[in-house]
Amino acid sequence: MWLPFTQMSDYERDPLIIKSGEGVTVTDIYGNTYLDGYSSLWLNVHGHRKKELDEAIQVQLQSIAHSTLLGAANIPSILLAEKLVELAPENLSRVFYSDSGATAVEIAVKMAYQYWQNKGLKRKKRFVTVSNGYHGDTVGTMSVGSIELYHKVYTSLLFDALVIPFPAVYRHPSGDEDIVKEESLRTLRALFKERHEEIAGMVLEPMIQGAGGMNVMPPGYLKEVELLCKKFNILLIVDEVATGFGRTGKMFAVEHENIQPDLLTVAKGLTGGYLPVAATVATEEIYEAFYGDYEEMKTFFHGHSYTGNQLGCAVALANLEIFEKERLVAQATEKAEFLKELLVEVKQLPYVGDVRQCGLMCGIELVKNQLTKEPFPLTDRVAYHATLKMRELGLLTRPLGDVIVLMPPLATSKEQLAEMVAILMEGIQTVTRELVEL
Ligand SMILES: *Cc1c(COP(=O)(O)O)cnc(C)c1O
């Protein structure tokens, strides 16, 4: 095998093969059990082997596993679309399925582009993004993404997006939320003012950037972006692939600032972490711009073989039912508060520069010097080694550069959260101590 986002020489040194899972733990082939501190890469919601989810798939199997959505619908996909529209911001009413976060964003970008073509505003072709954004690994989503490490080698392959600075507070000289926010918005305002006639849409992760290093937006920033998009007739595409389904303490992160986007993408948590289903949710206005007689050539010619898969939609429906039954979003909010208290201690550790959190999405940034914020040398791979140590101690997670991610499943108990944080602290302390002694 060739593993994703993995240097295989690293993997060969420290291989891991998972055999089973139960609740918020997974077990490897040697019987070692680990807390799933990264929700199996930001997907898992209710833990593994959740009875209702297992059953939903078994029940669906008694009817059919898959039939195509190209020119045909199926029952679970209809029911799930209805549910998604009910949960999403009011102005969103049309669900287009796919099978991963990247495809959901790719679809949103193509829809936004073609929307203006269909409307006759043919000059509107460009996209605006924020620095450090991540939207997936396809050529289209890399183009609206902005993570140097992942995207640089492909530069000449990508279309050119317009990038404004993310309002990152920690490394800004002022360290002041309002100044950082205003600086970024000033750039955006100027860009929109000058070039709105050629801009189709703005793409960003709402409230918190995931893969870019768990960067939290200052309050009020997203609202201003929304107002500017409206003012300049630019479609707002929010990528809720990571933030959706309670992860930030709201069902969708846009609810923190009461945003009504034009397009919203979901994937990761949609099926509770069980099967690959994603969706791009659009406004009626966008849908209508594609609607007409075939000869008008307005059709959205895009689709994937497994779009609308019944097993996936059935388990997604069961997932959303549990959200209601267990009042999971309210629980996540409460657990996030608890976690926030635990993280106070983490913040005080030597070599911890910044602790960022939005709901149950947390990033702990390690630095060589807390005062100057000087990073560790890249070759130290300090966060990587810390996560290997955590694995030894019974907690799974993955770093983003020098940022350690903690993103527990929503179902994690307070006791388990405390256990995760204790291991995380021990991992950080052991590895940074070793580095300094060397
Ligand atoms: C993970 C992620 C994606 C990509 O999703 P895949 O299912 O891995 O393709 C897109 N956007 C955001 C914000 C993500 O976190």
CSV table of N, CA and C and ligand atoms in Angstrom, one decimal, residues 42 100-102 105 134-136 205 239 241-242 268, ligand 1:
chain,number,residue,atom,x,y,z
A,42,TRP,N,-10.9,13.4,11.8
A,42,TRP,CA,-11.9,14.4,11.8
A,42,TRP,C,-13.3,13.9,11.4
A,100,SER,N,-16.7,13.0,-1.3
A,100,SER,CA,-15.6,13.4,-0.4
A,100,SER,C,-15.7,14.9,-0.2
A,101,GLY,N,-14.9,15.4,0.8
A,101,GLY,CA,-14.9,16.8,1.0
A,101,GLY,C,-14.4,17.5,-0.3
A,102,ALA,N,-13.3,17.0,-0.9
A,102,ALA,CA,-12.7,17.6,-2.0
A,102,ALA,C,-13.7,17.7,-3.2
A,105,VAL,N,-16.3,20.5,-2.6
A,105,VAL,CA,-15.8,21.8,-2.8
A,105,VAL,C,-15.6,22.0,-4.3
A,134,TYR,N,-7.6,25.3,3.3
A,134,TYR,CA,-7.5,23.9,2.8
A,134,TYR,C,-8.9,23.4,2.4
A,135,HIS,N,-9.0,22.9,1.2
A,135,HIS,CA,-10.3,22.5,0.7
A,135,HIS,C,-10.3,21.1,0.0
A,136,GLY,N,-9.1,20.5,0.0
A,136,GLY,CA,-9.0,19.1,-0.6
A,136,GLY,C,-7.8,19.1,-1.5
A,205,GLU,N,-13.0,28.4,4.9
A,205,GLU,CA,-13.5,27.6,6.0
A,205,GLU,C,-14.1,28.5,7.1
A,239,ASP,N,-16.9,26.2,3.4
A,239,ASP,CA,-16.5,24.8,3.4
A,239,ASP,C,-16.6,24.3,4.8
A,241,VAL,N,-16.7,21.2,5.6
A,241,VAL,CA,-16.3,19.7,5.6
A,241,VAL,C,-15.8,19.3,7.0
A,242,ALA,N,-15.0,20.1,7.6
A,242,ALA,CA,-14.4,19.8,8.9
A,242,ALA,C,-15.3,20.3,10.0
A,268,LYS,N,-17.0,15.0,5.9
A,268,LYS,CA,-16.5,14.3,7.1
A,268,LYS,C,-17.5,13.7,8.1
B,1,LIG,C1,-10.8,17.4,5.0
B,1,LIG,C2,-11.2,18.6,4.3
B,1,LIG,C3,-11.5,18.6,3.0
B,1,LIG,C4,-11.3,17.5,2.1
B,1,LIG,O1,-12.1,16.4,2.4
B,1,LIG,P1,-11.8,14.9,1.8
B,1,LIG,O2,-13.0,14.1,2.2
B,1,LIG,O3,-10.6,14.5,2.5
B,1,LIG,O4,-11.6,15.1,0.4
B,1,LIG,C5,-12.0,19.8,2.5
B,1,LIG,N1,-12.2,20.9,3.2
B,1,LIG,C6,-11.9,20.9,4.5
B,1,LIG,C7,-12.2,22.1,5.3
B,1,LIG,C8,-11.4,19.8,5.1
B,1,LIG,O5,-11.1,19.8,6.4
